[in-house]
């Protein structure tokens, strides 16, 4: 085959081509077109190079809301009108609206602190809030949105709930790409090594899904990681709302990403380790650590402290007793019966 006619391209590919042309770039790499899908040899050779391809790319176009090659990069705007607040914003209270004030206007991005009314609480880490109209971005003046903020200082990832984020291979692609244009269901998001912005102007914590942050976490000494030697306590489950140093290798670290990866789906079971191998190889080159099928030699004691949560656990408070059950699903992990470790 010498060429592919533009009119023969699926909608998602065609829109990716248009984005590439608009930016002014000449080349576009699409895995399903550039790797022979019916050739095991070509797949093994090219899949081993994926980490290099994404890490050396100019830009990765992420069709985050797309469900397939024909659904397109740009989805219809979500009628629910949900967005997220930047990570610097924190509510000063509940049901007591006061005047907002400017916290920071560096780099031309204005960050405001505010008091908002809680609309609903969808999960342990996210609540919906209303923002007063006078502080809405100018593009949303006539169409107010419900915004979201992390509970107790927790970080929120605006594309975590998008369809593409459920795929295992996408994790290392996002971590290794120097720039990513996320085409979300509600708006576009720009992510690079120094910034994470929504189309409406809001800024997110860029370090939570960033290779540089991952390297910084992995070179932490054991004394700052999940199992302190003095107290005997473990931060394997959860983390405090402040003091980033105590998060060890969880927030933005390998353990955080492994838990995230374990909730994602793979078309082929045998891709479980290959889908992480490129990321692990580049991380090893930066840290000098040795990688063993999801575990790291320097942190082997911590990495072995894992457990699998059954799908239907229920957590309830038992009056007059310290005993309890699990009433929430911490994470849904799809795994074959023969799996023995989350790595």
Coordinates of C-alpha atoms in Angstrom, one line a residue:
X1 CA 0.0 0.0 0.0
X2 CA 1.5 3.3 -1.1
X3 CA -1.1 5.7 0.4
X4 CA -4.4 6.0 2.2
X5 CA -7.0 8.3 0.7
X6 CA -8.2 10.9 3.2
X7 CA -11.9 10.1 2.6
X8 CA -11.2 6.5 3.6
X9 CA -9.9 7.4 7.0
X10 CA -12.2 6.9 10.1
X11 CA -13.5 10.0 11.7
X12 CA -11.1 10.0 14.7
X13 CA -8.1 9.6 12.4
X14 CA -9.3 12.3 10.0
X15 CA -9.8 14.8 12.8
X16 CA -6.3 13.9 14.1
X17 CA -4.9 14.7 10.6
X18 CA -6.7 18.1 10.6
X19 CA -5.3 18.9 14.1
X20 CA -1.8 18.0 12.8
X21 CA -2.2 20.2 9.7
X22 CA -3.6 23.1 11.8
X23 CA -0.6 23.0 14.1
X24 CA 1.7 23.0 11.1
X25 CA 3.3 19.6 11.6
X26 CA 4.1 17.3 8.7
X27 CA 4.0 13.9 10.3
X28 CA 1.4 11.9 12.3
X29 CA 2.0 8.5 13.9
X30 CA -1.1 6.4 14.6
X31 CA -0.3 3.0 16.1
X32 CA -3.0 1.0 14.3
X33 CA -1.9 2.4 10.9
X34 CA 1.9 2.4 11.5
X35 CA 2.1 -1.1 13.0
X36 CA 1.0 -4.1 11.0
X37 CA -1.9 -5.4 13.0
X38 CA -1.7 -9.0 11.6
X39 CA 2.0 -9.4 12.0
X40 CA 3.3 -10.6 15.4
X41 CA 6.9 -9.8 14.4
X42 CA 6.1 -6.2 13.5
X43 CA 4.0 -5.8 16.6
X44 CA 6.8 -7.1 18.9
X45 CA 9.4 -4.8 17.2
X46 CA 7.3 -1.7 17.2
X47 CA 5.6 -2.0 20.5
X48 CA 9.0 -2.2 22.1
X49 CA 9.7 1.3 20.6
X50 CA 6.5 2.9 21.8
X51 CA 8.2 4.6 24.8
X52 CA 10.8 6.1 22.5
X53 CA 8.1 7.3 20.1
X54 CA 5.9 9.0 22.7
X55 CA 8.8 10.5 24.7
X56 CA 10.4 12.0 21.6
X57 CA 7.1 13.2 20.0
X58 CA 6.3 16.9 19.5
X59 CA 2.7 16.4 20.6
X60 CA 0.4 13.6 21.5
X61 CA -3.3 14.0 20.5
X62 CA -5.4 12.1 23.0
X63 CA -9.0 11.4 21.8
X64 CA -9.9 11.1 25.5
X65 CA -13.7 10.8 25.0
X66 CA -13.6 8.7 21.9
X67 CA -15.0 5.2 22.1
X68 CA -13.5 4.1 18.8
X69 CA -12.0 5.0 15.4
X70 CA -15.3 6.4 14.2
X71 CA -16.4 8.5 17.2
X72 CA -14.0 11.3 16.5
X73 CA -11.7 13.4 18.6
X74 CA -14.2 16.2 19.3
X75 CA -17.2 14.9 21.2
X76 CA -20.5 16.8 21.6
X77 CA -20.4 19.1 24.6
X78 CA -21.6 17.3 27.7
X79 CA -25.0 18.7 28.6
X80 CA -24.3 18.3 32.3
X81 CA -21.7 21.1 32.0
X82 CA -19.3 19.8 34.6
X83 CA -15.7 21.1 34.8
X84 CA -13.1 21.2 37.6
X85 CA -11.6 23.8 39.8
X86 CA -7.8 24.3 39.6
X87 CA -5.8 22.6 42.4
X88 CA -4.9 25.9 44.1
X89 CA -8.6 26.6 44.9
X90 CA -10.0 25.5 48.2
X91 CA -13.4 26.3 49.7
X92 CA -13.4 28.5 52.7
X93 CA -16.5 27.0 54.1
X94 CA -19.9 25.6 53.2
X95 CA -23.2 27.5 52.5
X96 CA -21.6 30.8 53.5
X97 CA -20.9 32.7 50.2
X98 CA -18.4 35.5 50.5
X99 CA -16.5 37.6 48.1
X100 CA -13.8 35.9 46.1
X101 CA -10.3 37.4 45.9
X102 CA -7.3 36.9 43.7
X103 CA -4.6 34.6 44.9
X104 CA -2.2 34.7 42.0
X105 CA -2.0 36.1 38.5
X106 CA 1.4 34.7 37.5
X107 CA 1.9 33.7 33.8
X108 CA -1.3 35.5 33.0
X109 CA -3.5 33.0 34.7
X110 CA -5.7 34.3 37.5
X111 CA -6.4 32.0 40.4
X112 CA -9.1 32.9 42.8
X113 CA -10.1 31.6 46.2
X114 CA -13.8 31.4 46.9
X115 CA -16.6 30.0 49.0
X116 CA -19.0 27.7 47.2
X117 CA -22.1 25.8 48.0
X118 CA -21.7 22.0 47.8
X119 CA -24.1 20.6 45.2
X120 CA -23.4 16.9 45.6
X121 CA -20.7 14.5 46.7
X122 CA -20.0 11.8 44.0
X123 CA -17.1 10.0 45.6
X124 CA -14.7 10.0 48.5
X125 CA -12.4 12.5 46.6
X126 CA -14.7 14.8 44.6
X127 CA -17.6 17.1 45.3
X128 CA -19.6 19.3 42.9
X129 CA -19.8 23.0 43.7
X130 CA -21.3 26.2 42.3
X131 CA -19.2 29.2 41.5
X132 CA -20.7 32.7 41.6
X133 CA -21.3 34.0 38.2
X134 CA -19.0 37.0 38.5
X135 CA -16.0 34.7 38.7
X136 CA -16.9 32.5 35.7
X137 CA -14.5 32.6 32.8
X138 CA -15.8 35.1 30.2
X139 CA -16.5 32.3 27.7
X140 CA -19.0 30.8 30.2
X141 CA -20.8 33.9 31.3
X142 CA -24.0 32.9 29.6
X143 CA -23.7 29.2 30.3
X144 CA -22.7 28.6 33.9
X145 CA -21.1 25.3 34.8
X146 CA -21.0 23.1 37.9
X147 CA -17.4 22.9 38.9
X148 CA -15.6 20.3 40.9
X149 CA -13.1 20.5 43.7
X150 CA -11.0 17.8 45.5
X151 CA -12.1 16.9 49.0
X152 CA -9.6 17.8 51.8
X153 CA -6.9 18.9 49.3
X154 CA -7.1 15.8 47.1
X155 CA -6.0 16.2 43.5
X156 CA -8.5 15.6 40.7
X157 CA -7.6 14.5 37.2
X158 CA -10.1 16.0 34.7
X159 CA -9.6 13.3 32.2
X160 CA -9.5 10.3 34.6
X161 CA -13.1 9.4 33.9
X162 CA -12.8 9.7 30.1
X163 CA -13.2 6.5 28.1
X164 CA -9.6 6.5 26.9
X165 CA -8.3 6.5 30.5
X166 CA -9.7 3.0 31.0
X167 CA -7.2 1.5 28.6
X168 CA -3.9 0.1 30.0
X169 CA -1.6 1.2 27.2
X170 CA -2.6 4.8 27.5
X171 CA -0.9 5.3 30.9
X172 CA 2.7 5.1 29.7
X173 CA 1.8 7.2 26.6
X174 CA 0.5 10.0 28.8
X175 CA 3.4 9.9 31.2
X176 CA 6.1 9.8 28.6
X177 CA 4.6 12.4 26.2
X178 CA 6.2 15.9 26.6
X179 CA 2.9 17.5 25.5
X180 CA -0.7 16.1 25.4
X181 CA -3.8 17.7 23.9
X182 CA -6.7 15.9 25.6
X183 CA -10.0 16.0 23.7
X184 CA -12.4 15.5 26.5
X185 CA -16.2 15.1 26.5
X186 CA -16.8 18.6 27.9
X187 CA -13.7 20.6 26.7
X188 CA -10.1 20.4 25.6
X189 CA -7.2 20.2 28.1
X190 CA -3.5 21.0 27.5
X191 CA -0.9 19.1 29.5
X192 CA 2.9 19.5 29.4
X193 CA 5.8 19.1 31.7
X194 CA 5.1 22.5 33.4
X195 CA 1.3 23.1 33.0
X196 CA -2.1 21.4 32.9
X197 CA -4.9 23.8 31.7
X198 CA -8.5 23.4 30.8
X199 CA -10.0 25.1 27.7
X200 CA -11.9 27.4 30.1
X201 CA -8.7 28.7 31.6
X202 CA -8.6 26.6 34.8
X203 CA -5.3 25.2 36.0
X204 CA -4.7 21.7 37.4
X205 CA -1.8 20.1 39.3
X206 CA 0.5 19.0 36.4
X207 CA 2.7 16.8 38.7
X208 CA 0.1 14.1 39.4
X209 CA 0.6 12.4 36.0
X210 CA 4.1 13.5 34.9
X211 CA 7.3 11.6 34.2
X212 CA 9.5 14.1 36.0
X213 CA 7.4 13.8 39.2
X214 CA 7.6 10.0 38.9
X215 CA 11.4 10.1 38.8
X216 CA 11.5 12.4 41.8
X217 CA 9.3 10.1 43.8
X218 CA 11.3 7.0 42.9
X219 CA 14.6 8.4 44.0
X220 CA 13.3 9.2 47.5
X221 CA 15.1 7.4 50.3
X222 CA 13.3 4.6 52.1
X223 CA 12.9 6.8 55.2
X224 CA 10.5 9.0 53.2
X225 CA 8.5 6.2 51.6
X226 CA 5.4 4.3 52.5
X227 CA 6.6 2.3 55.5
X228 CA 8.5 4.4 58.1
X229 CA 10.9 2.4 60.2
X230 CA 10.2 4.2 63.5
X231 CA 6.4 4.3 63.7
X232 CA 5.7 1.1 61.9
X233 CA 2.8 2.7 60.2
X234 CA 2.1 2.5 56.5
X235 CA 0.8 4.9 54.0
X236 CA -0.1 2.1 51.6
X237 CA -3.7 3.1 51.9
X238 CA -4.6 6.8 51.6
X239 CA -2.6 9.9 52.4
X240 CA -2.9 13.1 54.4
X241 CA -4.4 16.2 52.9
X242 CA -1.2 18.2 53.2
X243 CA 2.6 17.9 53.5
X244 CA 3.5 16.3 50.1
X245 CA 6.7 14.8 51.5
X246 CA 4.7 12.3 53.6
X247 CA 3.1 10.8 50.4
X248 CA 6.2 9.0 49.6
X249 CA 5.9 7.0 46.3
X250 CA 2.1 7.4 46.3
X251 CA 1.0 10.7 45.0
X252 CA 2.6 10.9 41.5
X253 CA 4.9 7.9 42.3
X254 CA 5.1 4.3 41.0
X255 CA 2.7 2.9 43.5
X256 CA 0.1 5.5 42.6
X257 CA 0.4 4.7 38.9
X258 CA 0.4 0.9 39.5
X259 CA -2.9 1.1 41.3
X260 CA -4.2 3.3 38.5
X261 CA -2.9 0.8 35.9
X262 CA -4.5 -2.1 37.7
X263 CA -8.0 -0.7 37.2
X264 CA -7.5 -0.4 33.4
X265 CA -8.4 -2.9 30.8
X266 CA -6.3 -4.7 28.2
X267 CA -7.5 -6.4 25.1
X268 CA -4.9 -9.1 25.5
X269 CA -3.9 -10.5 29.0
X270 CA -0.4 -11.0 27.8
X271 CA 0.1 -7.3 27.4
X272 CA 0.0 -6.7 31.2
X273 CA 3.8 -6.3 31.5
X274 CA 4.6 -5.0 27.9
X275 CA 2.2 -2.1 28.4
X276 CA 4.4 -0.9 31.2
X277 CA 7.8 -2.0 30.0
X278 CA 8.7 1.1 28.1
X279 CA 7.8 3.3 31.0
X280 CA 9.8 1.0 33.4
X281 CA 12.8 1.0 31.1
X282 CA 13.0 4.8 30.9
X283 CA 12.4 5.1 34.6
X284 CA 15.2 2.6 35.3
X285 CA 17.6 4.7 33.1
X286 CA 16.8 7.8 35.2
X287 CA 16.9 6.2 38.7
X288 CA 19.5 3.4 38.2
X289 CA 17.2 1.0 40.0
X290 CA 16.5 -2.6 38.8
X291 CA 13.0 -3.5 37.6
X292 CA 11.4 -6.9 38.2
X293 CA 8.0 -7.4 36.6
X294 CA 6.4 -4.4 38.3
X295 CA 8.6 -4.2 41.4
X296 CA 11.7 -2.2 42.1
X297 CA 14.8 -3.5 43.9
X298 CA 15.4 -0.5 46.1
X299 CA 11.8 -0.5 47.3
X300 CA 11.1 -4.2 47.2
X301 CA 9.8 -4.4 50.8
X302 CA 7.3 -1.7 50.2
X303 CA 6.3 -3.0 46.7
X304 CA 5.5 -6.4 48.2
X305 CA 3.0 -4.9 50.6
X306 CA -0.1 -5.2 48.5
X307 CA -3.5 -6.7 48.7
X308 CA -6.4 -7.3 46.3
X309 CA -9.9 -5.9 47.2
X310 CA -12.8 -8.2 46.3
X311 CA -15.3 -6.5 44.0
X312 CA -18.2 -6.4 46.4
X313 CA -16.7 -5.3 49.7
X314 CA -19.0 -3.3 52.0
X315 CA -17.8 -0.9 54.7
X316 CA -20.2 -0.1 57.5
X317 CA -19.9 1.2 61.0
X318 CA -20.7 -1.3 63.7
X319 CA -21.9 0.6 66.9
X320 CA -20.0 -0.2 70.0
X321 CA -17.3 -2.0 68.2
X322 CA -14.0 -1.3 66.5
X323 CA -14.9 -4.0 63.9
X324 CA -16.0 -2.8 60.5
X325 CA -16.7 -4.0 57.0
X326 CA -16.0 -2.2 53.7
X327 CA -18.9 -0.2 52.4
X328 CA -17.2 1.1 49.3
X329 CA -15.3 -0.3 46.4
X330 CA -11.8 1.1 46.7
X331 CA -11.0 0.2 43.0
X332 CA -12.5 -2.2 40.5
X333 CA -9.8 -4.5 39.2
X334 CA -10.5 -6.7 36.3
X335 CA -8.1 -9.6 36.4
X336 CA -8.0 -13.3 35.4
X337 CA -8.1 -15.8 38.2
X338 CA -4.5 -16.7 37.7
X339 CA -3.2 -13.2 38.6
X340 CA -1.2 -13.2 41.8
X341 CA 0.0 -9.6 42.1
X342 CA -1.2 -6.1 41.0
X343 CA 2.1 -5.7 39.1

